[in-house]
PDB file of C-alpha atoms in Angstrom:
ATOM      1  CA  MET A  32       0.000   0.000   0.000  1.00  0.00           C
ATOM      2  CA  TYR A  33       1.170   3.547  -0.550  1.00  0.00           C
ATOM      3  CA  GLU A  34       0.198   6.901   0.814  1.00  0.00           C
ATOM      4  CA  HIS A  35      -0.491   9.984  -1.235  1.00  0.00           C
ATOM      5  CA  PRO A  36      -2.294  13.274  -0.734  1.00  0.00           C
ATOM      6  CA  ASP A  37      -5.593  13.915  -2.446  1.00  0.00           C
ATOM      7  CA  LEU A  38      -5.475  16.218  -5.405  1.00  0.00           C
ATOM      8  CA  PRO A  39      -5.674  19.791  -4.096  1.00  0.00           C
ATOM      9  CA  GLY A  40      -8.839  21.809  -4.440  1.00  0.00           C
ATOM     10  CA  GLU A  41      -8.734  24.350  -7.219  1.00  0.00           C
ATOM     11  CA  LYS A  42      -9.140  27.334  -4.906  1.00  0.00           C
ATOM     12  CA  GLU A  43      -6.013  26.310  -3.009  1.00  0.00           C
ATOM     13  CA  ARG A  44      -3.620  26.844  -5.921  1.00  0.00           C
ATOM     14  CA  THR A  45      -2.880  29.759  -8.216  1.00  0.00           C
ATOM     15  CA  ILE A  46      -1.373  27.587 -10.977  1.00  0.00           C
ATOM     16  CA  VAL A  47      -1.336  23.927 -11.940  1.00  0.00           C
ATOM     17  CA  ASP A  48       0.467  21.526  -9.587  1.00  0.00           C
ATOM     18  CA  ILE A  49       3.704  20.791 -11.468  1.00  0.00           C
ATOM     19  CA  GLY A  50       5.191  18.623  -8.730  1.00  0.00           C
ATOM     20  CA  ARG A  51       2.120  16.402  -8.658  1.00  0.00           C
ATOM     21  CA  ALA A  52       2.247  15.938 -12.440  1.00  0.00           C
ATOM     22  CA  ILE A  53       5.911  14.945 -12.350  1.00  0.00           C
ATOM     23  CA  GLY A  54       5.674  12.476  -9.486  1.00  0.00           C
ATOM     24  CA  PHE A  55       2.247  10.871  -9.671  1.00  0.00           C
ATOM     25  CA  ILE A  56       3.154   8.054 -12.089  1.00  0.00           C
ATOM     26  CA  PHE A  57       5.672   6.570  -9.689  1.00  0.00           C
ATOM     27  CA  GLN A  58       3.086   6.421  -6.888  1.00  0.00           C
ATOM     28  CA  ASP A  59       1.198   3.673  -8.701  1.00  0.00           C
ATOM     29  CA  GLN A  60       2.531   0.334  -7.497  1.00  0.00           C
ATOM     30  CA  GLN A  61       2.060  -1.044 -11.016  1.00  0.00           C
ATOM     31  CA  TRP A  62       3.632   1.921 -12.782  1.00  0.00           C
ATOM     32  CA  LEU A  63       6.526  -0.071 -14.217  1.00  0.00           C
ATOM     33  CA  LYS A  64       4.256  -2.660 -15.813  1.00  0.00           C
ATOM     34  CA  LYS A  65       1.975  -0.004 -17.282  1.00  0.00           C
ATOM     35  CA  VAL A  66       4.885   2.019 -18.655  1.00  0.00           C
ATOM     36  CA  LEU A  67       6.443  -1.100 -20.180  1.00  0.00           C
ATOM     37  CA  ILE A  68       3.189  -1.983 -21.947  1.00  0.00           C
ATOM     38  CA  GLY A  69       2.858   1.558 -23.267  1.00  0.00           C
ATOM     39  CA  GLY A  70       6.465   1.607 -24.421  1.00  0.00           C
ATOM     40  CA  LEU A  71       6.102  -1.707 -26.236  1.00  0.00           C
ATOM     41  CA  LEU A  72       2.994  -0.458 -28.053  1.00  0.00           C
ATOM     42  CA  VAL A  73       5.150   2.258 -29.601  1.00  0.00           C
ATOM     43  CA  PHE A  74       6.764  -0.452 -31.727  1.00  0.00           C
ATOM     44  CA  ILE A  75       3.388  -1.266 -33.342  1.00  0.00           C
ATOM     45  CA  PRO A  76       3.015   1.373 -36.093  1.00  0.00           C
ATOM     46  CA  ILE A  77      -0.220   3.357 -36.345  1.00  0.00           C
ATOM     47  CA  ILE A  78      -2.476   0.987 -34.379  1.00  0.00           C
ATOM     48  CA  GLY A  79      -0.204   0.991 -31.334  1.00  0.00           C
ATOM     49  CA  TRP A  80       0.239   4.745 -31.519  1.00  0.00           C
ATOM     50  CA  LEU A  81      -3.524   5.330 -31.663  1.00  0.00           C
ATOM     51  CA  ILE A  82      -4.073   3.011 -28.689  1.00  0.00           C
ATOM     52  CA  ILE A  83      -1.497   4.970 -26.696  1.00  0.00           C
ATOM     53  CA  GLY A  84      -3.261   8.212 -27.624  1.00  0.00           C
ATOM     54  CA  GLY A  85      -6.566   6.809 -26.402  1.00  0.00           C
ATOM     55  CA  TYR A  86      -4.952   5.659 -23.166  1.00  0.00           C
ATOM     56  CA  PHE A  87      -3.622   9.146 -22.512  1.00  0.00           C
ATOM     57  CA  LEU A  88      -7.077  10.607 -23.164  1.00  0.00           C
ATOM     58  CA  ARG A  89      -8.390   8.311 -20.429  1.00  0.00           C
ATOM     59  CA  LEU A  90      -5.659   9.599 -18.135  1.00  0.00           C
ATOM     60  CA  ILE A  91      -6.595  13.206 -18.898  1.00  0.00           C
ATOM     61  CA  ARG A  92     -10.230  12.434 -18.085  1.00  0.00           C
ATOM     62  CA  GLN A  93      -9.267  10.820 -14.772  1.00  0.00           C
ATOM     63  CA  VAL A  94      -7.305  13.867 -13.679  1.00  0.00           C
ATOM     64  CA  ALA A  95     -10.047  16.212 -14.888  1.00  0.00           C
ATOM     65  CA  GLU A  96     -12.467  14.292 -12.673  1.00  0.00           C
ATOM     66  CA  GLY A  97     -10.157  14.674  -9.663  1.00  0.00           C
ATOM     67  CA  ARG A  98      -8.562  11.199  -9.693  1.00  0.00           C
ATOM     68  CA  ASP A  99      -5.019  10.665 -10.919  1.00  0.00           C
ATOM     69  CA  LEU A 100      -4.278   7.294  -9.304  1.00  0.00           C
ATOM     70  CA  PRO A 101      -4.197   4.488  -9.992  1.00  0.00           C
ATOM     71  CA  LEU A 102      -3.092   4.927 -13.598  1.00  0.00           C
ATOM     72  CA  PRO A 103      -5.603   3.574 -16.130  1.00  0.00           C
ATOM     73  CA  GLU A 104      -5.354  -0.150 -16.703  1.00  0.00           C
ATOM     74  CA  TRP A 105      -4.465  -1.529 -20.115  1.00  0.00           C
ATOM     75  CA  ASN A 106      -7.826  -3.268 -20.359  1.00  0.00           C
ATOM     76  CA  ASP A 107      -9.642  -1.405 -23.134  1.00  0.00           C
ATOM     77  CA  PHE A 108      -7.526  -1.624 -26.278  1.00  0.00           C
ATOM     78  CA  GLY A 109     -10.527  -1.352 -28.594  1.00  0.00           C
ATOM     79  CA  GLY A 110     -11.896   1.690 -26.799  1.00  0.00           C
ATOM     80  CA  ASP A 111      -8.457   3.281 -26.653  1.00  0.00           C
ATOM     81  CA  LEU A 112      -8.062   2.739 -30.388  1.00  0.00           C
ATOM     82  CA  VAL A 113     -11.312   4.602 -31.076  1.00  0.00           C
ATOM     83  CA  ARG A 114     -10.418   7.374 -28.644  1.00  0.00           C
ATOM     84  CA  GLY A 115      -6.957   7.646 -30.159  1.00  0.00           C
ATOM     85  CA  LEU A 116      -8.436   7.956 -33.640  1.00  0.00           C
ATOM     86  CA  LYS A 117     -10.682  10.768 -32.429  1.00  0.00           C
ATOM     87  CA  GLY A 118      -7.677  12.469 -30.870  1.00  0.00           C
ATOM     88  CA  PHE A 119      -5.782  12.129 -34.144  1.00  0.00           C
ATOM     89  CA  VAL A 120      -8.628  13.759 -36.080  1.00  0.00           C
ATOM     90  CA  VAL A 121      -8.873  16.660 -33.634  1.00  0.00           C
ATOM     91  CA  GLY A 122      -5.105  17.150 -33.638  1.00  0.00           C
ATOM     92  CA  VAL A 123      -4.926  17.163 -37.441  1.00  0.00           C
ATOM     93  CA  VAL A 124      -7.728  19.713 -37.769  1.00  0.00           C
ATOM     94  CA  TRP A 125      -6.063  22.054 -35.277  1.00  0.00           C
ATOM     95  CA  SER A 126      -2.742  21.583 -37.082  1.00  0.00           C
ATOM     96  CA  LEU A 127      -4.119  22.214 -40.585  1.00  0.00           C
ATOM     97  CA  PRO A 128      -2.618  25.737 -40.844  1.00  0.00           C
ATOM     98  CA  VAL A 129       0.795  24.331 -39.898  1.00  0.00           C
ATOM     99  CA  ILE A 130       0.434  21.443 -42.356  1.00  0.00           C
ATOM    100  CA  VAL A 131      -0.642  23.684 -45.239  1.00  0.00           C
ATOM    101  CA  LEU A 132       2.167  26.141 -44.555  1.00  0.00           C
ATOM    102  CA  ALA A 133       4.709  23.308 -44.355  1.00  0.00           C
ATOM    103  CA  VAL A 134       3.570  21.976 -47.739  1.00  0.00           C
ATOM    104  CA  CYS A 135       3.854  25.442 -49.290  1.00  0.00           C
ATOM    105  CA  THR A 136       7.289  25.925 -47.751  1.00  0.00           C
ATOM    106  CA  GLY A 137       8.427  22.577 -49.117  1.00  0.00           C
ATOM    107  CA  ALA A 138       7.141  23.532 -52.553  1.00  0.00           C
ATOM    108  CA  LEU A 139       9.079  26.797 -52.418  1.00  0.00           C
ATOM    109  CA  GLY A 140      12.215  24.895 -51.530  1.00  0.00           C
ATOM    110  CA  ALA A 141      11.712  22.582 -54.487  1.00  0.00           C
ATOM    111  CA  VAL A 142      11.181  25.544 -56.816  1.00  0.00           C
ATOM    112  CA  GLY A 143      14.341  27.172 -55.523  1.00  0.00           C
ATOM    113  CA  ASP A 144      16.369  24.017 -56.081  1.00  0.00           C
ATOM    114  CA  SER A 145      15.150  23.769 -59.657  1.00  0.00           C
ATOM    115  CA  ALA A 146      15.687  27.445 -60.473  1.00  0.00           C
ATOM    116  CA  GLY A 147      18.323  28.047 -63.082  1.00  0.00           C
ATOM    117  CA  SER A 148      19.553  31.429 -61.826  1.00  0.00           C
ATOM    118  CA  ASP A 149      20.697  32.703 -58.455  1.00  0.00           C
ATOM    119  CA  ALA A 150      18.053  35.424 -57.987  1.00  0.00           C
ATOM    120  CA  PRO A 151      14.960  33.159 -58.050  1.00  0.00           C
ATOM    121  CA  ARG A 152      16.814  30.609 -55.950  1.00  0.00           C
ATOM    122  CA  ALA A 153      17.673  33.226 -53.314  1.00  0.00           C
ATOM    123  CA  MET A 154      14.107  34.549 -53.273  1.00  0.00           C
ATOM    124  CA  ALA A 155      12.698  31.036 -52.836  1.00  0.00           C
ATOM    125  CA  ALA A 156      15.162  30.387 -50.003  1.00  0.00           C
ATOM    126  CA  VAL A 157      14.131  33.580 -48.192  1.00  0.00           C
ATOM    127  CA  LEU A 158      10.435  32.758 -48.549  1.00  0.00           C
ATOM    128  CA  ALA A 159      11.043  29.192 -47.394  1.00  0.00           C
ATOM    129  CA  LEU A 160      12.910  30.462 -44.321  1.00  0.00           C
ATOM    130  CA  ALA A 161      10.066  32.853 -43.508  1.00  0.00           C
ATOM    131  CA  GLY A 162       7.603  30.007 -43.956  1.00  0.00           C
ATOM    132  CA  ASN A 163       9.558  27.794 -41.573  1.00  0.00           C
ATOM    133  CA  CYS A 164       9.626  30.534 -38.936  1.00  0.00           C
ATOM    134  CA  LEU A 165       5.887  31.075 -39.290  1.00  0.00           C
ATOM    135  CA  SER A 166       5.279  27.318 -39.092  1.00  0.00           C
ATOM    136  CA  PHE A 167       7.196  27.211 -35.816  1.00  0.00           C
ATOM    137  CA  LEU A 168       5.138  30.062 -34.374  1.00  0.00           C
ATOM    138  CA  LEU A 169       1.884  28.433 -35.463  1.00  0.00           C
ATOM    139  CA  SER A 170       3.029  25.166 -33.887  1.00  0.00           C
ATOM    140  CA  LEU A 171       3.517  26.993 -30.591  1.00  0.00           C
ATOM    141  CA  VAL A 172       0.006  28.422 -30.856  1.00  0.00           C
ATOM    142  CA  VAL A 173      -1.462  24.952 -31.418  1.00  0.00           C
ATOM    143  CA  ALA A 174       0.564  23.566 -28.504  1.00  0.00           C
ATOM    144  CA  PHE A 175      -0.727  26.417 -26.331  1.00  0.00           C
ATOM    145  CA  PHE A 176      -4.332  25.324 -26.946  1.00  0.00           C
ATOM    146  CA  GLN A 177      -3.674  21.570 -26.683  1.00  0.00           C
ATOM    147  CA  PRO A 178      -4.609  21.264 -22.996  1.00  0.00           C
ATOM    148  CA  LEU A 179      -8.024  22.692 -23.837  1.00  0.00           C
ATOM    149  CA  PHE A 180      -9.025  20.802 -26.962  1.00  0.00           C
ATOM    150  CA  TYR A 181      -7.605  17.459 -25.871  1.00  0.00           C
ATOM    151  CA  SER A 182      -9.149  17.688 -22.395  1.00  0.00           C
ATOM    152  CA  ARG A 183     -12.549  18.604 -23.856  1.00  0.00           C
ATOM    153  CA  LEU A 184     -12.331  15.560 -26.108  1.00  0.00           C
ATOM    154  CA  ALA A 185     -11.141  13.374 -23.222  1.00  0.00           C
ATOM    155  CA  VAL A 186     -14.084  14.278 -20.992  1.00  0.00           C
ATOM    156  CA  THR A 187     -16.897  13.933 -23.539  1.00  0.00           C
ATOM    157  CA  GLU A 188     -15.268  11.725 -26.215  1.00  0.00           C
ATOM    158  CA  ARG A 189     -16.986  13.877 -28.843  1.00  0.00           C
ATOM    159  CA  ILE A 190     -14.869  15.204 -31.702  1.00  0.00           C
ATOM    160  CA  SER A 191     -17.130  18.245 -31.961  1.00  0.00           C
ATOM    161  CA  ASP A 192     -16.156  19.322 -28.439  1.00  0.00           C
ATOM    162  CA  GLY A 193     -12.474  19.172 -29.348  1.00  0.00           C
ATOM    163  CA  LEU A 194     -13.218  21.421 -32.321  1.00  0.00           C
ATOM    164  CA  ALA A 195     -15.452  23.932 -30.526  1.00  0.00           C
ATOM    165  CA  PHE A 196     -13.111  26.792 -31.399  1.00  0.00           C
ATOM    166  CA  GLY A 197     -15.226  29.594 -29.950  1.00  0.00           C
ATOM    167  CA  ALA A 198     -15.674  27.901 -26.582  1.00  0.00           C
ATOM    168  CA  ILE A 199     -11.998  26.946 -26.463  1.00  0.00           C
ATOM    169  CA  PHE A 200     -10.849  30.492 -27.206  1.00  0.00           C
ATOM    170  CA  ASP A 201     -13.143  31.751 -24.428  1.00  0.00           C
ATOM    171  CA  GLU A 202     -11.630  29.234 -22.003  1.00  0.00           C
ATOM    172  CA  ALA A 203      -8.121  30.280 -23.004  1.00  0.00           C
ATOM    173  CA  ARG A 204      -8.761  33.899 -22.045  1.00  0.00           C
ATOM    174  CA  GLY A 205      -9.489  32.831 -18.486  1.00  0.00           C
ATOM    175  CA  ARG A 206      -6.593  30.367 -18.210  1.00  0.00           C
ATOM    176  CA  PHE A 207      -3.758  32.133 -20.011  1.00  0.00           C
ATOM    177  CA  VAL A 208      -1.238  31.700 -17.179  1.00  0.00           C
ATOM    178  CA  ASP A 209      -2.061  28.018 -16.703  1.00  0.00           C
ATOM    179  CA  LEU A 210      -1.731  27.350 -20.428  1.00  0.00           C
ATOM    180  CA  LEU A 211       1.566  29.214 -20.644  1.00  0.00           C
ATOM    181  CA  VAL A 212       2.961  27.298 -17.657  1.00  0.00           C
ATOM    182  CA  VAL A 213       1.849  23.974 -19.153  1.00  0.00           C
ATOM    183  CA  LEU A 214       3.447  24.863 -22.496  1.00  0.00           C
ATOM    184  CA  LEU A 215       6.786  25.661 -20.862  1.00  0.00           C
ATOM    185  CA  VAL A 216       6.756  22.673 -18.506  1.00  0.00           C
ATOM    186  CA  ALA A 217       5.778  20.308 -21.328  1.00  0.00           C
ATOM    187  CA  PHE A 218       8.751  21.573 -23.335  1.00  0.00           C
ATOM    188  CA  VAL A 219      11.119  20.940 -20.419  1.00  0.00           C
ATOM    189  CA  ILE A 220       9.621  17.480 -19.856  1.00  0.00           C
ATOM    190  CA  SER A 221      10.162  16.594 -23.514  1.00  0.00           C
ATOM    191  CA  LEU A 222      13.803  17.651 -23.258  1.00  0.00           C
ATOM    192  CA  VAL A 223      14.366  15.568 -20.138  1.00  0.00           C
ATOM    193  CA  ALA A 224      12.566  12.580 -21.670  1.00  0.00           C
ATOM    194  CA  SER A 225      14.854  12.768 -24.700  1.00  0.00           C
ATOM    195  CA  PHE A 226      17.746  11.863 -22.418  1.00  0.00           C
ATOM    196  CA  GLY A 227      16.510   8.319 -22.845  1.00  0.00           C
ATOM    197  CA  LEU A 228      18.615   8.430 -25.993  1.00  0.00           C
ATOM    198  CA  LEU A 229      21.600   8.113 -23.692  1.00  0.00           C
ATOM    199  CA  LEU A 230      20.220   4.741 -22.629  1.00  0.00           C
ATOM    200  CA  CYS A 231      19.780   3.793 -26.322  1.00  0.00           C
ATOM    201  CA  LEU A 232      16.879   4.191 -28.731  1.00  0.00           C
ATOM    202  CA  VAL A 233      14.769   1.705 -26.771  1.00  0.00           C
ATOM    203  CA  GLY A 234      15.184   3.722 -23.570  1.00  0.00           C
ATOM    204  CA  VAL A 235      13.816   6.900 -25.108  1.00  0.00           C
ATOM    205  CA  VAL A 236      10.556   5.102 -25.900  1.00  0.00           C
ATOM    206  CA  PHE A 237       9.816   4.525 -22.220  1.00  0.00           C
ATOM    207  CA  THR A 238      11.058   7.895 -20.949  1.00  0.00           C
ATOM    208  CA  THR A 239       8.996   9.621 -23.626  1.00  0.00           C
ATOM    209  CA  PHE A 240       5.916   7.644 -22.572  1.00  0.00           C
ATOM    210  CA  ILE A 241       6.430   8.796 -18.977  1.00  0.00           C
ATOM    211  CA  GLY A 242       6.924  12.361 -20.191  1.00  0.00           C
ATOM    212  CA  TYR A 243       3.649  12.297 -22.112  1.00  0.00           C
ATOM    213  CA  GLY A 244       1.911  10.950 -19.021  1.00  0.00           C
ATOM    214  CA  MET A 245       3.194  13.890 -16.982  1.00  0.00           C
ATOM    215  CA  THR A 246       2.066  16.333 -19.657  1.00  0.00           C
ATOM    216  CA  CYS A 247      -1.387  14.740 -19.841  1.00  0.00           C
ATOM    217  CA  HIS A 248      -1.708  15.148 -16.077  1.00  0.00           C
ATOM    218  CA  LEU A 249      -1.188  18.882 -16.566  1.00  0.00           C
ATOM    219  CA  TYR A 250      -3.833  18.888 -19.322  1.00  0.00           C
ATOM    220  CA  GLY A 251      -6.284  17.223 -16.961  1.00  0.00           C
ATOM    221  CA  GLN A 252      -5.488  19.736 -14.234  1.00  0.00           C
ATOM    222  CA  VAL A 253      -6.307  22.610 -16.578  1.00  0.00           C
ATOM    223  CA  ARG A 254      -9.695  21.076 -17.375  1.00  0.00           C
ATOM    224  CA  ARG A 255     -10.392  20.442 -13.680  1.00  0.00           C
ATOM    225  CA  ARG A 256      -9.565  24.050 -12.839  1.00  0.00           C
ATOM    226  CA  ILE A 257     -11.970  25.232 -15.538  1.00  0.00           C
ATOM    227  CA  THR A 258     -14.840  23.038 -14.367  1.00  0.00           C
ATOM    228  CA  GLY A 259     -14.048  23.465 -10.669  1.00  0.00           C
ATOM    229  CA  THR A 260     -14.200  19.713 -10.033  1.00  0.00           C
ATOM    230  CA  GLN A 261     -12.955  18.779  -6.584  1.00  0.00           C
ATOM    231  CA  ALA A 262     -10.677  15.846  -5.942  1.00  0.00           C
ATOM    232  CA  GLU A 263     -12.233  12.578  -4.825  1.00  0.00           C
ATOM    233  CA  PRO A 264     -10.596   9.884  -2.708  1.00  0.00           C
ATOM    234  CA  PHE A 265      -9.435   6.844  -4.624  1.00  0.00           C
ATOM    235  CA  ALA A 266      -8.238   3.371  -3.721  1.00  0.00           C
ATOM    236  CA  PRO A 267      -4.599   2.379  -4.248  1.00  0.00           C
ATOM    237  CA  SER A 268      -3.871  -0.041  -7.050  1.00  0.00           C
ATOM    238  CA  PRO A 269      -2.949  -3.618  -6.120  1.00  0.00           C
ATOM    239  CA  ALA A 270       0.672  -4.684  -5.907  1.00  0.00           C
ATOM    240  CA  PHE A 271       2.409  -6.472  -8.770  1.00  0.00           C
TER     241      PHE A 271
END
């Protein structure tokens, strides 16, 4: 058995609980098994990735409802696949401006490479560079809104809620600081998780999975702070 504090009430904190997000995974007595399963699914192209996405949506929903432990069980692969597919659709729609701009930038690069003179080639290179910079900025904007559209989808499992742009923009105005903190912390987590490369390519799979779990906890916290849901007591997971 393990001890852990209940998730704090929303009125008790001014920002999301970063420490809780970083440490909660390791409080589950079965965390190693669950992380290993998730890491192994990474090696199954497309289907495995969608299942992982659905699993993380379940985790976001748990946290949004005030329960972060125990971690979701790997007992709903079919449901996770469907949820992951919905998450993929929502993510692609939000990323459409970035995708379109990336295609245009790639086309400019190809035109520049095929140009016969230096002037058109230089112009294409400048435009391609500007396009890449704009793509990066747009990617940051999408990442800024991710906690909102993914958590809406996680709670209701309706694609339309993940694409409710007006409602999401309204929510963002009231949670700007939280969203900015989550964006920065998620970036740091991704950098730390990449150190799994030092363990070898296999190691980065598992550290990245843990990193995504931490980030999803932050997403769930943002949703819980918006809805004002209070934490509920939960039972510890059984031992291995």
